[in-house]
Amino acid sequence: HVQLVESGGGLVQPGGSLRLSCAASPETYHNHCMGWFRQVPGKDTEGAARIDGSGQYTFYTDSTKGRFTISRADNTLYLQMNDLRPEDSAMYYCAAMVTIGCSVSPETFRWWGQGTQVTVS
């Protein structure tokens, strides 16, 4: 049963921190690239961070580099978000590919969670 379930979103003041979690079923987690994407209504989906299936390689967009940290352990994907800014406000989605290596485009991610809202205000 393929499943990705996000948690940890909420309302936080600018400069604050949040930690997102994504519980994954083994078939979506094991040896698959996983990533966090975010979307604001009316705008394109943006990749926030990705981690390959081995856990060795991580990738960030320019706006999240140095502030966000993606990690994975025990069938769970995490996103530690520090120094949050109002422009980080979005619905955050966990997603997984079918390959170990990561690509950039959201269209290449096969499985998606339902999302968790992050509001920085």
Coordinates of C-alpha atoms in Angstrom, one line a residue:
H1 CA 0.0 0.0 0.0
V2 CA 1.7 3.2 -1.2
Q3 CA 1.4 5.9 1.3
L4 CA 3.0 9.3 2.2
V5 CA 1.6 11.2 5.2
E6 CA 3.0 14.6 6.1
S7 CA 2.8 16.2 9.5
G8 CA 4.4 19.1 11.4
G9 CA 3.1 22.1 9.6
G10 CA 1.6 25.1 11.4
L11 CA 1.8 28.8 12.1
V12 CA 5.2 30.3 13.1
Q13 CA 6.6 33.7 13.4
P14 CA 9.3 35.0 11.1
G15 CA 12.7 33.7 12.2
G16 CA 11.1 30.6 13.8
S17 CA 11.6 26.9 13.0
L18 CA 9.4 24.0 12.1
R19 CA 10.2 20.3 11.4
L20 CA 8.1 18.5 8.9
S21 CA 7.8 14.8 8.8
C22 CA 6.6 12.4 6.1
A23 CA 5.8 8.8 7.1
A24 CA 6.3 6.6 4.1
S25 CA 5.2 3.1 3.3
P26 CA 8.3 0.8 2.7
E27 CA 7.6 0.5 -1.0
T28 CA 7.8 4.3 -1.5
Y29 CA 10.7 4.8 0.8
H30 CA 13.2 2.1 0.2
N31 CA 16.0 3.2 -2.3
H32 CA 13.9 6.0 -3.8
C33 CA 14.7 9.6 -4.1
M34 CA 12.4 11.7 -2.0
G35 CA 11.7 15.3 -1.9
W36 CA 9.8 18.2 -0.3
F37 CA 7.8 20.5 -2.6
R38 CA 5.8 23.5 -1.9
Q39 CA 2.9 25.3 -3.6
V40 CA 1.2 28.6 -3.2
P41 CA -2.2 29.0 -4.9
G42 CA -1.8 30.4 -8.4
K43 CA 1.9 29.6 -8.5
D44 CA 3.9 26.7 -9.8
T45 CA 5.0 23.9 -7.5
E46 CA 8.5 24.6 -6.3
G47 CA 11.0 22.0 -5.1
A48 CA 12.3 22.9 -1.6
A49 CA 14.7 20.0 -1.1
R50 CA 15.5 16.5 -2.3
I51 CA 17.5 13.5 -1.0
D52 CA 18.6 10.5 -3.0
G53 CA 17.7 7.0 -2.2
S54 CA 21.0 6.3 -0.4
G55 CA 20.6 9.3 1.8
Q56 CA 24.1 10.5 0.8
Y57 CA 23.2 13.3 -1.6
T58 CA 20.9 16.3 -0.9
F59 CA 19.8 19.1 -3.1
Y60 CA 18.3 22.5 -2.3
T61 CA 16.8 25.4 -4.2
D62 CA 18.6 28.7 -3.8
S63 CA 15.9 30.1 -1.5
T64 CA 16.1 27.2 1.0
K65 CA 19.9 26.5 1.0
G66 CA 21.4 27.1 4.3
R67 CA 18.1 27.3 6.1
F68 CA 16.5 24.0 5.4
T69 CA 17.8 20.5 6.0
I70 CA 16.4 17.4 4.5
S71 CA 17.1 14.0 6.0
R72 CA 15.6 10.5 6.0
A73 CA 15.6 7.6 8.5
D74 CA 13.4 4.6 9.3
N75 CA 10.8 5.1 6.6
T76 CA 10.4 8.8 7.4
L77 CA 11.5 11.9 5.5
Y78 CA 12.2 15.1 7.4
L79 CA 12.5 18.7 6.6
Q80 CA 14.0 20.9 9.3
M81 CA 13.2 24.5 8.5
N82 CA 15.0 27.3 10.3
D83 CA 14.9 31.1 10.0
L84 CA 11.5 30.9 8.3
R85 CA 10.4 33.8 6.3
P86 CA 6.9 34.9 5.2
E87 CA 7.7 33.8 1.6
D88 CA 8.2 30.2 2.9
S89 CA 4.4 30.1 3.5
A90 CA 2.9 27.4 1.4
M91 CA 1.4 23.9 1.3
Y92 CA 4.3 21.5 1.7
Y93 CA 4.2 18.1 0.0
C94 CA 6.3 15.0 0.4
A95 CA 7.0 13.1 -2.8
A96 CA 8.9 10.1 -4.0
M97 CA 10.4 8.9 -7.2
V98 CA 10.8 5.4 -8.5
T99 CA 14.6 5.8 -8.8
I100 CA 17.5 6.1 -6.4
G101 CA 18.8 9.2 -8.1
C102 CA 16.9 12.5 -8.1
S103 CA 15.7 14.7 -10.8
V104 CA 14.4 18.2 -10.5
S105 CA 11.0 18.3 -12.1
P106 CA 7.9 17.6 -9.9
E107 CA 6.5 15.6 -12.8
T108 CA 9.1 12.9 -12.3
F109 CA 7.9 12.2 -8.8
R110 CA 5.4 9.4 -8.8
W111 CA 3.9 9.4 -5.3
W112 CA 2.7 12.4 -3.4
G113 CA 1.3 13.0 0.1
Q114 CA -1.7 15.2 0.9
G115 CA 0.3 18.1 2.1
T116 CA 0.8 20.1 5.3
Q117 CA 0.3 23.9 5.6
V118 CA 3.1 26.1 6.7
T119 CA 2.3 29.7 7.5
V120 CA 4.9 32.2 8.5
S121 CA 3.4 35.4 9.9

